[in-house]
Every structure is written in structure tokens, then in C-alpha cells.
Coordinates of N, CA and C in Angstrom, one line a residue:
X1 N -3.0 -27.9 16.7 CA -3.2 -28.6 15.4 C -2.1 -29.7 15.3
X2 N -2.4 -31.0 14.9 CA -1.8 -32.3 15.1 C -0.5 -31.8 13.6
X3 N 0.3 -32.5 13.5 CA 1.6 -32.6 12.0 C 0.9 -33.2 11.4
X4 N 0.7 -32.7 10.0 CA 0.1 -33.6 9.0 C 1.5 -34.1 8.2
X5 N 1.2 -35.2 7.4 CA 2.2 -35.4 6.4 C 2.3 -34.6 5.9
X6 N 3.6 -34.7 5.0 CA 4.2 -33.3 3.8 C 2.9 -32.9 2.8
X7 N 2.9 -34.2 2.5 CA 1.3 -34.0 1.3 C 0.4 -33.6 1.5
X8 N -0.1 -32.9 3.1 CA -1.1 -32.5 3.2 C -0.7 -30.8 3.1
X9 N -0.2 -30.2 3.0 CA 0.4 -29.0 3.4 C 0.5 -28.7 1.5
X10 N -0.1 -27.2 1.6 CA -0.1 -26.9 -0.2 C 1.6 -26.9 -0.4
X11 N 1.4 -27.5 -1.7 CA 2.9 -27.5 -2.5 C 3.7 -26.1 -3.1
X12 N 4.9 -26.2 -2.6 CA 5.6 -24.8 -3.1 C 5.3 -24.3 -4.8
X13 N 4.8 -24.9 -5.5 CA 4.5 -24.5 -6.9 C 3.2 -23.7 -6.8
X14 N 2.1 -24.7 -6.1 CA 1.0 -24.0 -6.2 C 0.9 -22.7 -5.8
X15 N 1.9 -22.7 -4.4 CA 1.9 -20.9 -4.0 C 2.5 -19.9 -4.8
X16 N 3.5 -20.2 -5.6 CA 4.0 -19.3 -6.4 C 3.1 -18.7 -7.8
X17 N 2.3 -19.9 -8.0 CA 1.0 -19.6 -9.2 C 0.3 -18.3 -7.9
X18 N 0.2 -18.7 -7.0 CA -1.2 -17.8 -6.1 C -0.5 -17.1 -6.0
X19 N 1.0 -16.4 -6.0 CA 1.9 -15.1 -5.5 C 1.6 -14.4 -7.4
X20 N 1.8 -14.8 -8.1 CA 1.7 -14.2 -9.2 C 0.5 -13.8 -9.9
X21 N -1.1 -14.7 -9.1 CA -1.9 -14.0 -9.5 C -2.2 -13.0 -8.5
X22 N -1.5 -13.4 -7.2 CA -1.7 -12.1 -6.1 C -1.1 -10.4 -7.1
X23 N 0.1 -10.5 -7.6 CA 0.9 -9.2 -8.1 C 0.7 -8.9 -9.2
X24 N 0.0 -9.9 -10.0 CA -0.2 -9.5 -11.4 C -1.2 -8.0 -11.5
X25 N -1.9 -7.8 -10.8 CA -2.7 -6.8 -10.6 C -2.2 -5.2 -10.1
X26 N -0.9 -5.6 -9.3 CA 0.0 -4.5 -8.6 C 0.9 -4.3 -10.0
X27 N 1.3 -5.2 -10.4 CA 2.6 -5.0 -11.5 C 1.4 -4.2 -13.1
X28 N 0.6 -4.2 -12.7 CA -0.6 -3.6 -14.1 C -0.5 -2.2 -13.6
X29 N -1.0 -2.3 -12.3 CA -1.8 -0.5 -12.0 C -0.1 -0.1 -12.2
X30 N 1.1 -0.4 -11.6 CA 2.0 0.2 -11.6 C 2.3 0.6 -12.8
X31 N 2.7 -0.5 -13.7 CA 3.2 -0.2 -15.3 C 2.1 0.7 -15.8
X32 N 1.3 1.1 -15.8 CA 0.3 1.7 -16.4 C 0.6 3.5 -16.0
X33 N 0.9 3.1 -14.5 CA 1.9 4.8 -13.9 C 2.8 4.7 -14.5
X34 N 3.6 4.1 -15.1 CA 5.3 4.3 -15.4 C 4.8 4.7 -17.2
X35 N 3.9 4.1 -17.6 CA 3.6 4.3 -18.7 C 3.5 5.5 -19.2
X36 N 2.4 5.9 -18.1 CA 2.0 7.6 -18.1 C 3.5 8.2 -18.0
X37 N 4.2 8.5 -17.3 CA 5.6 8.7 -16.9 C 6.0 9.1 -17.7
X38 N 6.2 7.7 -18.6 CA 7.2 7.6 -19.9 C 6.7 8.4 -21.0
X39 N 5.4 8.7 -21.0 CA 4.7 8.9 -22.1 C 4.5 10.2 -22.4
X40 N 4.5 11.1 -20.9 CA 4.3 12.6 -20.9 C 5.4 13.0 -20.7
X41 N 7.1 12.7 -21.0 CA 8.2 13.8 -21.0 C 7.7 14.4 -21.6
X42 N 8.6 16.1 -20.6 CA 8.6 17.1 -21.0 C 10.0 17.6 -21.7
X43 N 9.8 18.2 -22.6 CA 11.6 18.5 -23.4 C 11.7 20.0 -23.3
X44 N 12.8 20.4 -22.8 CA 13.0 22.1 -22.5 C 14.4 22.5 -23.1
X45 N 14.3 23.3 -24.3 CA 15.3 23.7 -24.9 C 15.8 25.0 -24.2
X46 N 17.0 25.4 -24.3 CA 18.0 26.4 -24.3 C 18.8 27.4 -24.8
X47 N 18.8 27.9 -25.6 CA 20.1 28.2 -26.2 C 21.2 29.1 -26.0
X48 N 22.6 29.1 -26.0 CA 23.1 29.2 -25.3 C 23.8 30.6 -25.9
X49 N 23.4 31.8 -25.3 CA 23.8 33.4 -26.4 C 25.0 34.2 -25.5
X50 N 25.7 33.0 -24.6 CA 27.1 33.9 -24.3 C 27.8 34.2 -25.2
X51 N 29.2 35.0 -25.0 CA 30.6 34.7 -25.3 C 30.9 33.8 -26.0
X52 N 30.6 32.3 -25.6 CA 31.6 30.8 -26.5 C 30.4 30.5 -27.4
X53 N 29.4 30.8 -27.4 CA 28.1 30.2 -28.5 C 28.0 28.9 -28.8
X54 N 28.1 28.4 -27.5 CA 27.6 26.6 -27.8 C 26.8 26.3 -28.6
X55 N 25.8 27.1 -28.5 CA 24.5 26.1 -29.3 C 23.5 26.4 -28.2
X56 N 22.7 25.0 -28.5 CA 21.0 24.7 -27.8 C 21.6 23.5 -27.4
X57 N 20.9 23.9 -26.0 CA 20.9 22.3 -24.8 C 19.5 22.1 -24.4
X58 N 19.0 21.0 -24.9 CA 17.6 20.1 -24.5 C 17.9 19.3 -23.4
X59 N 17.2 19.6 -22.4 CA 16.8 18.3 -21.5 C 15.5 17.6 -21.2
X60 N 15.3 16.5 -21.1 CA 14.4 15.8 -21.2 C 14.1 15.4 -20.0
X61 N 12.8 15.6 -19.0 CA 12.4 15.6 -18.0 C 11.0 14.7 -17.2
X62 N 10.4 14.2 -16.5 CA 9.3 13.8 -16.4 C 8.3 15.3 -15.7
X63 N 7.1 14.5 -16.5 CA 6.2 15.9 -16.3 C 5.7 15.5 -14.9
X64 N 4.9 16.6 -14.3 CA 4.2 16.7 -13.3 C 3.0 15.7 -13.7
X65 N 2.1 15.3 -14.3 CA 1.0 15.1 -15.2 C 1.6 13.4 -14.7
X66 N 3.0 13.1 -15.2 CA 3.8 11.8 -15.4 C 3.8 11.2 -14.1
X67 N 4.5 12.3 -13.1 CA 5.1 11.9 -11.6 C 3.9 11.8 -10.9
X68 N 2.4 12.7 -10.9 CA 1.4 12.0 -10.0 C 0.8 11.5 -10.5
X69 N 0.5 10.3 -11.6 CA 0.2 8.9 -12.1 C 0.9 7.9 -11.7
X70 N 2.2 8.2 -11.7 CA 3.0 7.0 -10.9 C 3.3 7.2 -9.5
X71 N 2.5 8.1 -8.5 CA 2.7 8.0 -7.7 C 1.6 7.6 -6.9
X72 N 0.3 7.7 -7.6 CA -1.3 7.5 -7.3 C -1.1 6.0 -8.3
X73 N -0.3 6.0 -9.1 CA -0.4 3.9 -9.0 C 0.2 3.2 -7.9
X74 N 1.4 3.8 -7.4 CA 2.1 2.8 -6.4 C 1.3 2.8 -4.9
X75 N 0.3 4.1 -4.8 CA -0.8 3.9 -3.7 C -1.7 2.9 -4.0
X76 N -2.3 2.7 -5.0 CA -3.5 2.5 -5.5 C -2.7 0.6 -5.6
X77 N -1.7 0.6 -5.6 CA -1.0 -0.9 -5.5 C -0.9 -1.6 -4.3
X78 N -0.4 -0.3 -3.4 CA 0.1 -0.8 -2.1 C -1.4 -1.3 -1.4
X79 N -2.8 -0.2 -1.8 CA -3.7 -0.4 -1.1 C -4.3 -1.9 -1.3
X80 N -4.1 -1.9 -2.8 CA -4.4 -3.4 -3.0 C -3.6 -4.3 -2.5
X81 N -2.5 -4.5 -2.2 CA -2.0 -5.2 -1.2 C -2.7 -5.6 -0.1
X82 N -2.5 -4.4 0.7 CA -2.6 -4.3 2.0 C -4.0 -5.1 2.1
X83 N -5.3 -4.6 1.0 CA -6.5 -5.0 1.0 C -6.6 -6.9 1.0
X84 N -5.9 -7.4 0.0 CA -5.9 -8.3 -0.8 C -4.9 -9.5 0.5
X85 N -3.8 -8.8 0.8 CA -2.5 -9.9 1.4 C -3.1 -9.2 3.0
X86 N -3.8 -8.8 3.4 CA -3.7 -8.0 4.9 C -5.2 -8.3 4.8
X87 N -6.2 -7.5 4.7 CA -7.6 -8.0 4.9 C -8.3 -9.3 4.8
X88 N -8.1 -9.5 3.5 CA -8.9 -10.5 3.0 C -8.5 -11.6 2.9
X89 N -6.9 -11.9 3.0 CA -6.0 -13.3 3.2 C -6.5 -13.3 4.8
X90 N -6.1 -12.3 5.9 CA -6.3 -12.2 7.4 C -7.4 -12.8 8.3
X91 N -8.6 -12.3 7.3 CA -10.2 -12.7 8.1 C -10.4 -13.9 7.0
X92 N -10.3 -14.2 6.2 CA -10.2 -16.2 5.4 C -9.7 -16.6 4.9
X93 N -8.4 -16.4 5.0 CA -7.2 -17.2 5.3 C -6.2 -17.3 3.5
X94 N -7.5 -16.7 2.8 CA -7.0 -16.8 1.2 C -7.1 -15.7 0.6
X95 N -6.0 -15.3 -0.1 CA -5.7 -14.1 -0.9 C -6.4 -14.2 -2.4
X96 N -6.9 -13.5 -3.2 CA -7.1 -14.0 -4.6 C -6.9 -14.6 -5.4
X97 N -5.5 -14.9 -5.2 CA -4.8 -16.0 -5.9 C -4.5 -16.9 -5.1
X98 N -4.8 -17.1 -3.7 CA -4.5 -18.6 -3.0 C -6.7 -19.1 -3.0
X99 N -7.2 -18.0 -3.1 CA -8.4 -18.5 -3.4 C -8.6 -19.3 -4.9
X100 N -8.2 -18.8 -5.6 CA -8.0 -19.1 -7.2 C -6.9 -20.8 -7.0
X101 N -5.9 -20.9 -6.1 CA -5.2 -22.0 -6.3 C -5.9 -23.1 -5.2
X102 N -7.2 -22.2 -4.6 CA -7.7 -23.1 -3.4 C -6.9 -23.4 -2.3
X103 N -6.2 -22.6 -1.4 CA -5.6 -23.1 0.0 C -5.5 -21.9 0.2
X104 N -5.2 -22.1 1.9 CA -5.2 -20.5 2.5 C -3.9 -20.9 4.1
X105 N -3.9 -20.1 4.1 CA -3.2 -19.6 5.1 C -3.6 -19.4 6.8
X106 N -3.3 -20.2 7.5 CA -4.5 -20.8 8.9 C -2.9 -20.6 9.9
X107 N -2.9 -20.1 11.1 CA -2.5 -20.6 12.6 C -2.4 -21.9 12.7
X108 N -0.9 -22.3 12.8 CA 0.1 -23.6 12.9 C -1.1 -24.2 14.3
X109 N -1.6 -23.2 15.1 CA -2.1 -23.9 16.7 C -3.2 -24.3 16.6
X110 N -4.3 -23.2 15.7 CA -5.0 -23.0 15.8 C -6.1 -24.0 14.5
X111 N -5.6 -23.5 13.4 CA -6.0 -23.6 12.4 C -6.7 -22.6 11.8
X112 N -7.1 -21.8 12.4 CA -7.7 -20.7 12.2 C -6.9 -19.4 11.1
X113 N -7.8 -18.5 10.1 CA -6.8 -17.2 9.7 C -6.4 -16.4 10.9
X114 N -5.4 -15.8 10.5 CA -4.6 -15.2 11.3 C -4.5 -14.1 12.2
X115 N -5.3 -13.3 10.9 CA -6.5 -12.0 11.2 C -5.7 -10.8 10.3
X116 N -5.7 -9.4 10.5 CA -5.4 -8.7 9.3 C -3.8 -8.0 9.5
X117 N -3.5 -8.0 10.9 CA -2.4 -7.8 11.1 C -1.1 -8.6 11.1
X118 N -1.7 -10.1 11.4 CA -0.6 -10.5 11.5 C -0.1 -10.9 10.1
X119 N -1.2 -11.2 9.0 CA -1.3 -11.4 7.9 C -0.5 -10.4 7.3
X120 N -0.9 -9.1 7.3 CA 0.5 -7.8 7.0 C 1.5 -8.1 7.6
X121 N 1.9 -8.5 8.7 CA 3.3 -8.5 8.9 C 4.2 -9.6 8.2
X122 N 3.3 -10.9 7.8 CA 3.7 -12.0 7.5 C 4.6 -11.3 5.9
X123 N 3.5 -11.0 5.4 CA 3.9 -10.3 3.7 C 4.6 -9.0 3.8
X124 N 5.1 -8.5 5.1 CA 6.1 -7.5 5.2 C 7.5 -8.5 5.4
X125 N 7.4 -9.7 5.9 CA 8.8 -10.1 6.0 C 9.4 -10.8 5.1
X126 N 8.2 -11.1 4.1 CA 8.9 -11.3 2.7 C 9.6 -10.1 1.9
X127 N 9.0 -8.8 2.2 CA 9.7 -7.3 1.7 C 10.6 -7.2 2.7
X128 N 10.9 -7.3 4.0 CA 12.2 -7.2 4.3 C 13.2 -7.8 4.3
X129 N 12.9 -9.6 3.6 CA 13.8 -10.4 3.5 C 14.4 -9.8 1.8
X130 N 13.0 -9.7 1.2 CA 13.5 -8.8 -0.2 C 15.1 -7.4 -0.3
X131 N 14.4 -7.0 0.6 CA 14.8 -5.5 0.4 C 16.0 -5.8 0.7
X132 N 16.8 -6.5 2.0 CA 17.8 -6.8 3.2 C 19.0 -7.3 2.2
X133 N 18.5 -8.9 1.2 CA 19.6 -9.4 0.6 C 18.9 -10.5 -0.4
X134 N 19.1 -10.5 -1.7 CA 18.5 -11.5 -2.4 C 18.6 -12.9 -1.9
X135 N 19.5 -13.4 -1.6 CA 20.2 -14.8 -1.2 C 19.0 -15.2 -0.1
X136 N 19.0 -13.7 1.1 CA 18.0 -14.5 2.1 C 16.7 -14.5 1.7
X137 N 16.4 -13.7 0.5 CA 14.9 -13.8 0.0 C 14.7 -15.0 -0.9
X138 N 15.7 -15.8 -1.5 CA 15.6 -16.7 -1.8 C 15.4 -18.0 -1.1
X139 N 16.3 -18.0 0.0 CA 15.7 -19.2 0.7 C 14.9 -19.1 1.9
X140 N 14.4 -18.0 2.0 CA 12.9 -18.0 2.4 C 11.6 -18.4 1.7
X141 N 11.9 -17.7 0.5 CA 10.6 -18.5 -0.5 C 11.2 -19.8 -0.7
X142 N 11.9 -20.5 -1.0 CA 12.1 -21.9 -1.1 C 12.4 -22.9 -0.2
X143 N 12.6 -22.5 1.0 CA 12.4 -23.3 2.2 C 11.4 -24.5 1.8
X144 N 10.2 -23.6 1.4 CA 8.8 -25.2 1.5 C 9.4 -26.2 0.9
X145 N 10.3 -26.0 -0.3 CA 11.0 -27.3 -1.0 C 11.3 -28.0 -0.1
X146 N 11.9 -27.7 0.9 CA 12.7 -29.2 1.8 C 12.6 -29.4 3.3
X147 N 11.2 -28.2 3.5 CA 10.7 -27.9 4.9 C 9.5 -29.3 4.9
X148 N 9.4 -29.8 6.4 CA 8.3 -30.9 6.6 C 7.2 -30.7 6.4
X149 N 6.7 -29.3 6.9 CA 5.9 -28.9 6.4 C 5.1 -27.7 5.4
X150 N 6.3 -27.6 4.7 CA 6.4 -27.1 3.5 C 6.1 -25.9 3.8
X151 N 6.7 -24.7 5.1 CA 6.8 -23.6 5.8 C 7.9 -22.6 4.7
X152 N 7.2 -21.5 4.5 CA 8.5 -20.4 4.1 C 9.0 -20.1 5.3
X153 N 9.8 -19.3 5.5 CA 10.7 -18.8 6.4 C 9.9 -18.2 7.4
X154 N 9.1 -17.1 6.5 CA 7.8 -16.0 7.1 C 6.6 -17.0 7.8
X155 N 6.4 -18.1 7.2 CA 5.7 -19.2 7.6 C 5.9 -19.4 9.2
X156 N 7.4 -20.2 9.1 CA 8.3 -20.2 10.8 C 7.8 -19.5 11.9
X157 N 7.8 -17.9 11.3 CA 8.6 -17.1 12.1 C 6.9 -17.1 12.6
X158 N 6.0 -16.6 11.7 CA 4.8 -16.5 12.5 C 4.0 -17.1 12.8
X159 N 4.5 -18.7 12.6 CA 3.7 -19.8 12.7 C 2.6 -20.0 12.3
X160 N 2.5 -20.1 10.7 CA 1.6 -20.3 10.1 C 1.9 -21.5 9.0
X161 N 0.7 -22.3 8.5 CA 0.8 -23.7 8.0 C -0.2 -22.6 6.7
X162 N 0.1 -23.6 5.6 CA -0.5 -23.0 4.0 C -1.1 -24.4 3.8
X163 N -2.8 -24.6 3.8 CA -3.6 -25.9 3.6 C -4.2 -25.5 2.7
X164 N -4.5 -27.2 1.8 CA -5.5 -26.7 1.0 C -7.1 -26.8 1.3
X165 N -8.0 -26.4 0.2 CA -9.2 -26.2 1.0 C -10.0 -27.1 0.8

């Protein structure tokens, strides 16, 4: 696939609109577990009938009821991921929200989507640039600002171009 000018290549703004309606959906199911969480502590009193007669000690705990809601959200998020940034970005090239901003994600050689794995690994090396060190997760997502062709980092590495449609 020939170098297009900069202006042909989707703009770092537009993607970050498409990364936010990609998560907006993950950051719902999740808070909605954490909700539950928050919502079903359990409080377990004590009282204390040694020798020194302290008193009553309460602790306040997450319920069982709490802990597998927020554990069946963070599945139920990841799958949408995986579905959403790994399936359905992989086999046409656009996630929900790069569909919604209109451009997708195509093979620098080819032009072609990428397919479902490579498409996962691509949005795994944004979580390991995450996880690793903020600094480098910063200028990985902001690379496109001053890259030619407006490549994140993850972009580079797996040689992929972000066009619009």
C-alpha cells in the first residue's frame, strides 16, 4: 500500500472519540459490579466478654452476593472487549466506536483488516504499555500527533494504518 499524505490517515482526535465509545460500555457493565459490591456490605458485630471489656468491634466486609457481580462484570467486560476490539475490529477492520467515527483499522501492506488475533494483540499492547509505565502509555497513544502517518506506537509495531471509510 503506497504513503498517503498525513490527511489521509484518521486524526488522533477522531480515535480517541472511537476509544471512548469503544469503553464506555466496559466502564457501565463494570461500575454496575462495583455498585453491587458497594451496595451489599456485610457488617459483623462482636462483642468483646474478656477480662479488659472493650466493648463491640464491627467490621464491614464485601458480601459474597457483592464479590460474584463484580467478578461476572469484569468477564462480561473483558468478553466484550475481546468481542468488540478482537472479533469484530479483526474481520472489518472497525470496532463500534471506530464504526460510529467511520474509519477502521487495515494492514500497512495490505490494506486489508488484520484478522482477530492480530487485532487482540494490537489492543493488548496498549494494556501492556498501560500496565508497564504511564509515561510510555502516553506516548504511545499520542505518537499519531506527530507521526506521518498518524501511527500509535501499537500501530508501528504491528504495522497497521487507521483510514477513514
Amino acid at each position: 500500500m503506497p504513503e498517503l499524505p498525513q490527511a489521509a490517515y484518521t486524526s488522533w482526535f477522531t480515535r480517541v472519540v472511537a476509544w471512548l465509545i469503544d469503553y464506555v460500555p466496559v466502564f457501565v457493565i463494570v461500575g454496575i459490579g462495583a455498585g453491587v459490591l458497594a451496595a451489599t456490605q456485610e457488617t459483623a458485630c462482636v462483642t468483646d466478654s474478656s477480662e479488659y471489656s472493650l466493648g463491640e468491634f464491627c467490621a464491614t466486609g464485601a458480601s459474597t452476593t457483592g464479590q460474584t457481580a463484580l467478578a461476572l462484570a469484569v468477564i462480561v467486560g473483558y468478553a466484550f472487549v475481546i468481542w468488540n476490539l478482537g472479533y469484530r475490529q479483526g474481520k472489518t477492520g472497525s470496532s463500534i466506536g471506530k464504526s460510529i467515527m467511520k474509519f477502521k483499522v487495515v494492514s500497512e501492506k495490505t490494506g486489508q483488516p488484520i484478522g482477530f488475533w492480530l487485532s487482540l494483540v494490537r489492543e493488548i499492547l496498549y494494556s501492556i504499555a498501560s500496565y508497564l509505565c504511564f509515561i510510555l502509555w502516553l506516548v504511545a497513544v499520542l505518537f499519531p500527533l506527530w507521526d506521518s502517518k498518524r501511527q500509535s506506537l501499537a500501530d508501528k509495531i504491528m504495522s497497521t494504518v487507521c483510514l477513514p471509510l
